[in-house]
Tab-separated table of C-alpha atoms and ligand atoms in Angstrom:
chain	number	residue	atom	x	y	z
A	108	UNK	CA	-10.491	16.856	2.820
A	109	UNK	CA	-7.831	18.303	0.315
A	110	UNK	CA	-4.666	16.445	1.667
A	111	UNK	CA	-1.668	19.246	1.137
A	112	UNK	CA	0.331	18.607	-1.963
A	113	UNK	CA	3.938	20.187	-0.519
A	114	UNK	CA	3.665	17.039	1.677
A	115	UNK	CA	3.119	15.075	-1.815
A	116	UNK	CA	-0.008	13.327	-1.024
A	117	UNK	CA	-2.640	13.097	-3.467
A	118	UNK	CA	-4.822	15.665	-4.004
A	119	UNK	CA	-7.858	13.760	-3.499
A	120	UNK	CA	-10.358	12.646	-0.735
A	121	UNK	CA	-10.663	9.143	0.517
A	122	UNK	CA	-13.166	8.461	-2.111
A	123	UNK	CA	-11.412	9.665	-4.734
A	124	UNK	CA	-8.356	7.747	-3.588
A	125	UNK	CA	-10.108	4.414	-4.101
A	126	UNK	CA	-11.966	5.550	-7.314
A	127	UNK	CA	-8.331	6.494	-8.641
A	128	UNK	CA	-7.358	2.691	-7.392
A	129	UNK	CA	-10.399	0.997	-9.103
A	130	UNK	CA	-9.280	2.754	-12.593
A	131	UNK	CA	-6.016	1.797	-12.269
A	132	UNK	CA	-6.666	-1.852	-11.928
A	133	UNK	CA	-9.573	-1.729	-13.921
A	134	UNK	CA	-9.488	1.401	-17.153
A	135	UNK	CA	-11.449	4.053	-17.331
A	136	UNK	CA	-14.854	4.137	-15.639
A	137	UNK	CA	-18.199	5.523	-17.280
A	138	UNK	CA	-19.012	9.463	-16.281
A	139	UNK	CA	-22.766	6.688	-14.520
A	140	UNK	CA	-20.078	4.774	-12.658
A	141	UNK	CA	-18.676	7.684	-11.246
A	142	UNK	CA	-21.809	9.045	-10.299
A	143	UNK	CA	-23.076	6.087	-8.714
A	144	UNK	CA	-19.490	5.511	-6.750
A	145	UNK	CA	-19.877	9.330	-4.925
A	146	UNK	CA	-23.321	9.058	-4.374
A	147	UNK	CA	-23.792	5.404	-3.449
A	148	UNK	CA	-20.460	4.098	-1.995
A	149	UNK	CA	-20.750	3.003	1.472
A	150	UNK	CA	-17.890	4.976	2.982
A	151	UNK	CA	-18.118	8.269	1.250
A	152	UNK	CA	-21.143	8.352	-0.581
A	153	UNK	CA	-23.035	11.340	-0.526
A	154	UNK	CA	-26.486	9.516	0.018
A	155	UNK	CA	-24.889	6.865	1.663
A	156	UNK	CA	-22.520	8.391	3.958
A	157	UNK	CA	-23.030	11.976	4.592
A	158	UNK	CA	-25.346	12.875	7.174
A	159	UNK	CA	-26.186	16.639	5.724
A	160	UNK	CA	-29.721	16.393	4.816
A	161	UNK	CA	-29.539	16.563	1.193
A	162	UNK	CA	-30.089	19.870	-1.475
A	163	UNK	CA	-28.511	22.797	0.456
A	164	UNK	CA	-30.739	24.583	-2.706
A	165	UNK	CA	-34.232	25.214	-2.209
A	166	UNK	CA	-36.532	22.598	-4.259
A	167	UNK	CA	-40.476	23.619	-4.882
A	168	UNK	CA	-41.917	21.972	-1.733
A	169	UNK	CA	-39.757	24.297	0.343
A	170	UNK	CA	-40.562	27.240	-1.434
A	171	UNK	CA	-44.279	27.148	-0.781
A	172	UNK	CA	-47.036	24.620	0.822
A	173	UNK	CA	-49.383	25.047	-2.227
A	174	UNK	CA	-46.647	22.803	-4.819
A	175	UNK	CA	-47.248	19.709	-2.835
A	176	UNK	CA	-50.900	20.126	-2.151
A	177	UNK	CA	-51.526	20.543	-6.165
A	178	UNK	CA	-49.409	17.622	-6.468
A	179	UNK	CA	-51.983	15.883	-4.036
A	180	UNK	CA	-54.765	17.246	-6.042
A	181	UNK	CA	-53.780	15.962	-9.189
A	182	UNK	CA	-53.296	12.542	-7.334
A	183	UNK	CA	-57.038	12.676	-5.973
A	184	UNK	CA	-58.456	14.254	-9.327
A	185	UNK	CA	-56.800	11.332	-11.463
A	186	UNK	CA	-57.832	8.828	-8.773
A	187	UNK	CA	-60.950	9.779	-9.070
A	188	UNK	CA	-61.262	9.607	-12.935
A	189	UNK	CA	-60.256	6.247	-13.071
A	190	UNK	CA	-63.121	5.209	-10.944
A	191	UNK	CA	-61.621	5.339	-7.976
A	192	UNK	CA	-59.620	2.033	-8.054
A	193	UNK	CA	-59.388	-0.077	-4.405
A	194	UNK	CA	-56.177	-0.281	-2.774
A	195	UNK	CA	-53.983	2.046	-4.747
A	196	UNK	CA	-50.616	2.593	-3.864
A	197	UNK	CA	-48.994	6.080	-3.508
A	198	UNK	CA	-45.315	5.908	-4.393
A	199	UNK	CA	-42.937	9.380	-3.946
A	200	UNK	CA	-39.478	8.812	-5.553
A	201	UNK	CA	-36.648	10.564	-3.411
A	202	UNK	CA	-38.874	12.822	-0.943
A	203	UNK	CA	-36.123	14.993	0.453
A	204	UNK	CA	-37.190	16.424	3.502
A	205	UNK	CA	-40.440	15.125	3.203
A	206	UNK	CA	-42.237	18.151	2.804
A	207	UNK	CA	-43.838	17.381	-0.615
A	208	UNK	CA	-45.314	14.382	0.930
A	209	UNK	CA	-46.877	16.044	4.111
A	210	UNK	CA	-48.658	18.600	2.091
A	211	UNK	CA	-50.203	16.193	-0.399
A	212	UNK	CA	-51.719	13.845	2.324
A	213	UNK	CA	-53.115	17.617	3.851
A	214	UNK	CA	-54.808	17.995	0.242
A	215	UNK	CA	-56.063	14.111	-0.066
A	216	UNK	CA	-57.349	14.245	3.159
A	217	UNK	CA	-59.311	16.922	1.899
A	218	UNK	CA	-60.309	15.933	-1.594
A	219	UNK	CA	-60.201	12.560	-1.308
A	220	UNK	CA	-60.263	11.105	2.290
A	221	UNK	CA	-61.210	7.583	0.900
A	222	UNK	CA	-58.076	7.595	-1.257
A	223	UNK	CA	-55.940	8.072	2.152
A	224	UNK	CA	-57.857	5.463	4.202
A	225	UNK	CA	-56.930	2.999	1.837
A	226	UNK	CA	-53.622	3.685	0.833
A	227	UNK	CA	-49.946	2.120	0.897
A	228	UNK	CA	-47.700	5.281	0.660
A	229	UNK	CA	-44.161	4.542	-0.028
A	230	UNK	CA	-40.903	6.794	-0.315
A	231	UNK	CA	-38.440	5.789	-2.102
A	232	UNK	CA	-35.488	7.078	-0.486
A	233	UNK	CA	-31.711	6.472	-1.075
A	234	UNK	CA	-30.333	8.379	2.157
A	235	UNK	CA	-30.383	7.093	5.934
A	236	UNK	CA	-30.176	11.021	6.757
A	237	UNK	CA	-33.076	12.010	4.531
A	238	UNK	CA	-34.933	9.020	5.414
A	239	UNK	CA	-34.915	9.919	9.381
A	240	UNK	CA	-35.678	13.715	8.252
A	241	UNK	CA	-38.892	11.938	6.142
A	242	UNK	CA	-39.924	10.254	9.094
A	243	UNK	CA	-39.673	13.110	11.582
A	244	UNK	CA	-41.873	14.891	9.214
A	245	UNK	CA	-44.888	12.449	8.639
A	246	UNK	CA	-45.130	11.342	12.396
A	247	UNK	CA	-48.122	12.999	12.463
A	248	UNK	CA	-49.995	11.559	9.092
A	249	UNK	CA	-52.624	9.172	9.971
A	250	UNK	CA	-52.253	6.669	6.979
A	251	UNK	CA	-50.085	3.847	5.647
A	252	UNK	CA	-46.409	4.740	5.350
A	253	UNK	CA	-43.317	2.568	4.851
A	254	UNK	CA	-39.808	3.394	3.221
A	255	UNK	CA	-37.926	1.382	0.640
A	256	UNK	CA	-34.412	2.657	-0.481
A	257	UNK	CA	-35.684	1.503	-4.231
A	258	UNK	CA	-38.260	1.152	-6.175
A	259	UNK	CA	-38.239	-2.423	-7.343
A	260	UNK	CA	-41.445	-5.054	-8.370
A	261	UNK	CA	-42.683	-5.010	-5.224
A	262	UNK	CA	-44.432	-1.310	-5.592
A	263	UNK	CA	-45.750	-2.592	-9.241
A	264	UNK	CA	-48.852	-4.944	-8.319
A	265	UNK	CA	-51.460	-2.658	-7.563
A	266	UNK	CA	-52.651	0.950	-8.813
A	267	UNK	CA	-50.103	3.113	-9.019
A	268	UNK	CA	-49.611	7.061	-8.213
A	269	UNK	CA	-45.870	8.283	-8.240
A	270	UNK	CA	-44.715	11.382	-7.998
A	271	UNK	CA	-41.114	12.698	-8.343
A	272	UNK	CA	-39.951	16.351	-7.810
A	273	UNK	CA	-36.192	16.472	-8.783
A	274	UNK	CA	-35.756	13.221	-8.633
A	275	UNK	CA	-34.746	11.980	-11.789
A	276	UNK	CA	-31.533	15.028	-12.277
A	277	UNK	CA	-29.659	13.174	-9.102
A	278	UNK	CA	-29.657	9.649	-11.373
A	279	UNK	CA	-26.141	8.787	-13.237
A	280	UNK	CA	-25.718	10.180	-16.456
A	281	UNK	CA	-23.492	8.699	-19.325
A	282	UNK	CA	-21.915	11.481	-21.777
A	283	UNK	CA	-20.598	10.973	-25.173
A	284	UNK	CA	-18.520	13.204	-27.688
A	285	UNK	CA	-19.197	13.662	-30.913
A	286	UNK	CA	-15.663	13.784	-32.960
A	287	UNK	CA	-14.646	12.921	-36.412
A	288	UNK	CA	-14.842	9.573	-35.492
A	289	UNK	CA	-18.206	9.351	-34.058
A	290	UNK	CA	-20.175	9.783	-31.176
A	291	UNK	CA	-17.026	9.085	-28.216
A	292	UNK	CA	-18.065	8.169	-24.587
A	293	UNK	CA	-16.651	10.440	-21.967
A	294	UNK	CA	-14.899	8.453	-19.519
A	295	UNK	CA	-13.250	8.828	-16.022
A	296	UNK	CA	-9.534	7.731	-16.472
A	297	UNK	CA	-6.224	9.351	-14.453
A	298	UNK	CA	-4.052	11.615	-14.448
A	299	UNK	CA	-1.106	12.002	-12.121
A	300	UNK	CA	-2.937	9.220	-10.057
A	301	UNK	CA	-6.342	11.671	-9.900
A	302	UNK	CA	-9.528	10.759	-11.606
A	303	UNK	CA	-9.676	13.274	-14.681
A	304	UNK	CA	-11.891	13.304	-17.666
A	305	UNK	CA	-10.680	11.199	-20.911
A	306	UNK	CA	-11.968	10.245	-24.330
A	307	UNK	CA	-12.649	6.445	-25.439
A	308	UNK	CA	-10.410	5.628	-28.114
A	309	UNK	CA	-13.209	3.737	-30.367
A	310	UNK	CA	-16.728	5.456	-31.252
A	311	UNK	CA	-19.596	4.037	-29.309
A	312	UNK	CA	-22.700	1.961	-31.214
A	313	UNK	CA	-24.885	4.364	-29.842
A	314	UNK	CA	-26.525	6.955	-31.526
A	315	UNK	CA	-28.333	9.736	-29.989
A	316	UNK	CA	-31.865	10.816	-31.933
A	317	UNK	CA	-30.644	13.744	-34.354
A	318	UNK	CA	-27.403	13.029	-33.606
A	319	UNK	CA	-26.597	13.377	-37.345
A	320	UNK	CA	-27.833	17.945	-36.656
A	321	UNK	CA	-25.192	18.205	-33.382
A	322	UNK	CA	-22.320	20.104	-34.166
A	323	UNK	CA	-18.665	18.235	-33.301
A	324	UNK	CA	-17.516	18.830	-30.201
A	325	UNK	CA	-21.253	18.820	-29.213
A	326	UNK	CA	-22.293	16.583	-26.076
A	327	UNK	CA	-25.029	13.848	-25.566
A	328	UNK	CA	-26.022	12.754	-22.107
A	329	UNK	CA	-28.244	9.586	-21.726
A	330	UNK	CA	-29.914	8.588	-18.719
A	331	UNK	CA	-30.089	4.632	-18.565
A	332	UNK	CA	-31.278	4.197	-14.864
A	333	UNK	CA	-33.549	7.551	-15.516
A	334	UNK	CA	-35.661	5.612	-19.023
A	335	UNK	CA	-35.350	2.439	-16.765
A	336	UNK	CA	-37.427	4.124	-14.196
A	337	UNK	CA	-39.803	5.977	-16.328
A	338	UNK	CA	-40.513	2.534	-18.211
A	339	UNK	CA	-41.190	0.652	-15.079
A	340	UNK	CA	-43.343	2.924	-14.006
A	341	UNK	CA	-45.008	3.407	-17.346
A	342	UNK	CA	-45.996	-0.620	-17.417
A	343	UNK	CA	-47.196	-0.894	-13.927
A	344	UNK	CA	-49.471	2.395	-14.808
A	345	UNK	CA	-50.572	0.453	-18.050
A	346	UNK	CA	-51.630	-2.344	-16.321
A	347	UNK	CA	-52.980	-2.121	-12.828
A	348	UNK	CA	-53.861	1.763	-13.206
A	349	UNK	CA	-53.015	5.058	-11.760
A	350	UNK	CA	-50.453	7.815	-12.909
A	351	UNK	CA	-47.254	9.273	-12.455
A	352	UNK	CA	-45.882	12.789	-12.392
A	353	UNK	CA	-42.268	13.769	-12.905
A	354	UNK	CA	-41.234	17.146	-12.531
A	355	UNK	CA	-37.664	18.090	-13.023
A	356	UNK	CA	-35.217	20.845	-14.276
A	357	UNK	CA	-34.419	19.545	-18.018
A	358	UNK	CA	-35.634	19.749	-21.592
A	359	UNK	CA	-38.635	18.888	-23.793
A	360	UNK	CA	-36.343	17.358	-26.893
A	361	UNK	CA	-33.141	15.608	-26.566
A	362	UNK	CA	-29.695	18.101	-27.130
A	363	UNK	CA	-26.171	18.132	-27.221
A	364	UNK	CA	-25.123	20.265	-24.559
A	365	UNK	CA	-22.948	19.574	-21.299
A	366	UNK	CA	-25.688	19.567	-17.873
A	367	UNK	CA	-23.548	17.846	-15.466
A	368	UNK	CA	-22.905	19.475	-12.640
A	369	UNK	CA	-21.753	19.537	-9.004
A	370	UNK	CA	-22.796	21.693	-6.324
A	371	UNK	CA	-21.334	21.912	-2.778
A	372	UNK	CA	-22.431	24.466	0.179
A	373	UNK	CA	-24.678	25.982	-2.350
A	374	UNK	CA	-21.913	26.852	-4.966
A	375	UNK	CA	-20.660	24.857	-8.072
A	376	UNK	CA	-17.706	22.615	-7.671
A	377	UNK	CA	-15.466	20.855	-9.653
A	378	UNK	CA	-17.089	17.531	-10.793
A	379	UNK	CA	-14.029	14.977	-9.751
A	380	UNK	CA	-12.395	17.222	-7.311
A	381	UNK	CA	-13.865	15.871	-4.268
A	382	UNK	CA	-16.096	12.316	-4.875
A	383	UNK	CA	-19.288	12.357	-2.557
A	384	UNK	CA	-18.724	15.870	-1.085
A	385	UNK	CA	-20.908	17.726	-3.808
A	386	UNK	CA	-24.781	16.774	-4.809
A	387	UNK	CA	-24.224	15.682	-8.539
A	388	UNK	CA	-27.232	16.008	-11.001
A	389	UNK	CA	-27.826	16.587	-14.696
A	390	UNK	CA	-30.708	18.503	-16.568
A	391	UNK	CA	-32.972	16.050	-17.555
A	392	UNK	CA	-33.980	14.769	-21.239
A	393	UNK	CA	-37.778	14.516	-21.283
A	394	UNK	CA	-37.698	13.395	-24.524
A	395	UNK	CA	-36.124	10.345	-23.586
A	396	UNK	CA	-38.454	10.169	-20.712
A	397	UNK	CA	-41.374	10.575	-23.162
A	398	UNK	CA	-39.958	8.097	-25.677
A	399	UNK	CA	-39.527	5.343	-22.652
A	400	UNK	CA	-42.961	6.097	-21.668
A	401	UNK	CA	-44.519	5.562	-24.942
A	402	UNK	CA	-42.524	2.288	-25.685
A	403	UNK	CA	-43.579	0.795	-22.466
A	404	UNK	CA	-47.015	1.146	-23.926
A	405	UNK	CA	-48.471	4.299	-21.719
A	406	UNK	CA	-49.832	7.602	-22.775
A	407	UNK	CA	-47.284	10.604	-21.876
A	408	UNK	CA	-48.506	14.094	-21.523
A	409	UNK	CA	-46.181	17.259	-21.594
A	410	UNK	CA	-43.642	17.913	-20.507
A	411	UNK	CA	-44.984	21.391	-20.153
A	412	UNK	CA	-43.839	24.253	-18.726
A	413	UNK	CA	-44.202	23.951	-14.472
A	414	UNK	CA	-45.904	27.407	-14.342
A	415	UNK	CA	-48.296	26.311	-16.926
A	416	UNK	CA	-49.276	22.928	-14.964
A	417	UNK	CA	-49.509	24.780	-11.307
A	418	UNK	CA	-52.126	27.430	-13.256
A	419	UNK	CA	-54.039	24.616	-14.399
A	420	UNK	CA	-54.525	22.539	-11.578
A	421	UNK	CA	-55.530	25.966	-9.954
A	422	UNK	CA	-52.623	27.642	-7.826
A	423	UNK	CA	-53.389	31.120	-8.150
A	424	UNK	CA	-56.910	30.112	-6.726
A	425	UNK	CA	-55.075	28.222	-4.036
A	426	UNK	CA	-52.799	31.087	-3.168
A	427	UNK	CA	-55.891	33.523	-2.514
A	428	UNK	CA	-57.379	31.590	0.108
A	429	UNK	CA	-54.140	31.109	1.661
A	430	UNK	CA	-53.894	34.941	1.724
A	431	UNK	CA	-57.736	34.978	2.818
A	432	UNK	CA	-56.817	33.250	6.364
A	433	UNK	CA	-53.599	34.399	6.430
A	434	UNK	CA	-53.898	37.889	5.731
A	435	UNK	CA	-50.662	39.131	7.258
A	436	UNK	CA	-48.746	36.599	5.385
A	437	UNK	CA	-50.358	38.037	2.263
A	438	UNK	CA	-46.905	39.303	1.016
A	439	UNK	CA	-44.921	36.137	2.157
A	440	UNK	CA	-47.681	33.898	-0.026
A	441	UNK	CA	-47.789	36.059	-3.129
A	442	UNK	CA	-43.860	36.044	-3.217
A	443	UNK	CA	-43.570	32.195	-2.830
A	444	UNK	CA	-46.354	31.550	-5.538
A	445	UNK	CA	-44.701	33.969	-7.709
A	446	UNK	CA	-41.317	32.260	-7.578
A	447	UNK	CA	-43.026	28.828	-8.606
A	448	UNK	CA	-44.947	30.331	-11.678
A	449	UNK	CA	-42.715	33.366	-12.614
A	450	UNK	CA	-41.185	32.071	-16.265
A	451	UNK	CA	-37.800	33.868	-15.341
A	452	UNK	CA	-37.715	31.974	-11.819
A	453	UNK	CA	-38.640	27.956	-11.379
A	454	UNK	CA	-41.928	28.559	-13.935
A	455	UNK	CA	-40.199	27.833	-17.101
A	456	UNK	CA	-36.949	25.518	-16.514
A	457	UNK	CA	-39.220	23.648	-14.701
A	458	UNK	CA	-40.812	20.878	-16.867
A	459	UNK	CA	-43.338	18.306	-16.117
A	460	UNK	CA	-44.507	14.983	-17.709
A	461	UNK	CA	-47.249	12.755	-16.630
A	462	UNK	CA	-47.982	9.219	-17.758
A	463	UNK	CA	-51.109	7.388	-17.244
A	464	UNK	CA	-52.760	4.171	-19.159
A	465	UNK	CA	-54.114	4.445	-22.547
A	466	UNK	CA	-57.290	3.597	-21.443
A	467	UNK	CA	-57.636	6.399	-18.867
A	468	UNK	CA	-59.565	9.797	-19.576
A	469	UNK	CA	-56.764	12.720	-19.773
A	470	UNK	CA	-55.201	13.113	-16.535
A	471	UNK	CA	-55.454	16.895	-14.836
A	472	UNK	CA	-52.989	19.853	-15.527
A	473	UNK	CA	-52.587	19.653	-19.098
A	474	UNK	CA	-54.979	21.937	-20.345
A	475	UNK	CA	-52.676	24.814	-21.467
A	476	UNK	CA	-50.799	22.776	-23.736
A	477	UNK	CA	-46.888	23.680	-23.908
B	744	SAH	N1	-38.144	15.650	-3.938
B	744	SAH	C1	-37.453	16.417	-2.930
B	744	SAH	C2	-35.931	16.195	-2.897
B	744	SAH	C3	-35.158	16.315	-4.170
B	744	SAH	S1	-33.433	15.932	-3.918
B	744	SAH	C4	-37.803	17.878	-3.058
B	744	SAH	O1	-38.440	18.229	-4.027
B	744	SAH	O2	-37.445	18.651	-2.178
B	744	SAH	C5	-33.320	14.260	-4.512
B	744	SAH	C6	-33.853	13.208	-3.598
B	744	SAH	O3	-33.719	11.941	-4.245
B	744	SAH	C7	-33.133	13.062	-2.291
B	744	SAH	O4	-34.093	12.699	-1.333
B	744	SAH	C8	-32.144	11.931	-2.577
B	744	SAH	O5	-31.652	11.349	-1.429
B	744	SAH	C9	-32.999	11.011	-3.415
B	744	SAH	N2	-32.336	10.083	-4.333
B	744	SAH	C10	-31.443	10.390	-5.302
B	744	SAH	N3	-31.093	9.303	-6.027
B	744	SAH	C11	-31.786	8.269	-5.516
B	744	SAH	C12	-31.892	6.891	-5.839
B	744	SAH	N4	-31.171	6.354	-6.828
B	744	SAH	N5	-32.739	6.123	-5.130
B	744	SAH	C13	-33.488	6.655	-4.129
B	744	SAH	N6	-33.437	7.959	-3.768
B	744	SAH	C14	-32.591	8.759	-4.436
């Protein structure tokens, strides 16, 4: 709600009322603290406190049933290669509507039915809205599921399978400048009592990788909670087992460009116009991601292109007999297969990166290398 400014109220929501109150007792805030305050905060945030189910864009799952069942493939095939480990634990990091998930039990149960009898599956989901939504969804699914609303050591003692599909954009970014001083962190100050972007006075101490090649004026986004994730993940993998696959709109080597941005009723928006109303997310540095991966002591493979992963693991295949007993869908099929592999749709922008133990034979979908 934009309160009217003739009446000489602020022109920001609730939200951004108290955000403007917390840097004026406080300083500036971190672009990450922002973030987390619209998405998280328990009065407006927008996984906390809005009840509209989530992406109002269409993510992968939605576009067509065969994403999530090669997704459940590649579970079952790298299950499988490790020997089938007892008691592994399936772990999806912010499921959405839970549509990814629902398709990949359909594949296990077909590739790997002994996987799915003795699984834990756990989402990992943020939102009370998209959590019901999840629930509604996999009713049906005859195996272990429970929800946490993080991932935390409790998901770390066993194998572990984890897949995220545009998961890690949505986690809070930090930004920094770099000017004649240095490399400056972007931060969240005020002006005329609204939150509006400022520069730190003082350079930070940290320095991207290549920062030295970026151009002034160029930006560098790091992901703390994202590499915090990644190496979690990438230790549990190491030592009880399993794999993870993260799939996300970003690039293969760190750069200095500006990704943040906000999207509300499927349009951009401004970025501090109106805290928690718009779905925040930032293209996502896989070469971070990889780095993270590789310190916590696991193998990473990619990230390669999404078309070139879904091809591997077999999609086209996958879309023919879906045509085969669907024949009057044939068109419907083709087009929603097409707009998963097709390089000028989601094939190329698309990236994926797995991670799996040193030990372990090369996980599936990374034959076509980048
Ligand atoms: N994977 C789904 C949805 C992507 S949207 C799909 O492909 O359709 C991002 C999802 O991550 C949403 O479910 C959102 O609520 C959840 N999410 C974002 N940040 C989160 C966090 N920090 N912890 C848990 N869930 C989070």
């Amino acid at each position: 709600m934009v309160a009217n400014a003739d009446e000489g109220e602020p022109l920001v929501n609730a939200l951004g009322q108290r955000i403007a109150e917390l840097i004026a007792g406080q300083g500036p805030i971190s672009v990450a603290q922002f973030m987390t305050l619209c998405q998280f905060d328990p009065h407006g945030g927008s996984y906390t406190a809005r009840q509209t189910i989530g992406r109002d864009f269409i993510t992968a799952p939605e576009v067509s049933q065969s994403f999530g069942e090669m997704l459940g493939l590649w579970v079952a095939q790298t299950w499988h290669d490790q020997g089938r480990p007892e008691n592994p634990r399936l772990v999806e990091l912010g499921p959405g509507r839970g549509t990814l998930m629902a398709d990949a039990v359909r594949a296990l149960a077909a590739a790997a039915p002994h996987f799915l009898h003795d699984v834990e599956i756990v989402l990992v989901e943020a939102s009370p809205a998209l959590t019901a939504t999840q629930k509604e969804k996999l009713s049906h699914v005859a195996a272990d599921i429970r929800w946490q609303e993080g991932f935390d050591d409790s998901l770390t003692d066993r194998p572990l399978y984890v897949i995220a599909n545009e998961f890690f954009d949505c986690l809070p970014i930090r930004q920094f400048i770099k000017t004649q001083r240095g490399w400056c962190e972007r931060m969240v100050g005020l002006q005329n009592g609204a939150p509006a972007f400022v520069l730190a006075p003082g350079p930070t101490a940290v320095a991207p990788v290549n920062g030295e090649g970026a151009p002034l004026g160029g930006v560098y986004e790091s992901a703390p909670a994202a590499t915090a994730f990644a190496q979690e993940i990438a230790r549990a993998v190491s030592v009880h087992g399993g794999g993870a696959l993260f799939i996300d709109y970003g690039y293969g080597e760190t750069a200095f460009g500006e990704t943040l941005q906000a999207i509300a009723d499927g349009k951009f928006a401004e970025i501090l116009a109106e805290p928690g109303q718009s779905d925040l997310s930032a293209h996502v540095d896989f070469g971070a991601i990889k780095r993270a991966v590789v310190d916590a002591g696991a193998v990473a493979y990619g990230p390669i292109t999404q078309c070139n992963f879904l091809a591997d693991l077999g999609i086209g295949e996958r879309g023919e007999r879906l045509i085969v007993a669907n024949p009057l869908q044939a068109r419907e099929i083709a087009a929603a297969i097409d707009r998963l592999v097709n390089p000028a749709l989601m094939g190329e922008i698309f990236k994926v990166l797995a991670l799996a133990p040193k030990t372990a034979p090369q996980v599936p979908g990374f034959g076509f290398d980048t």
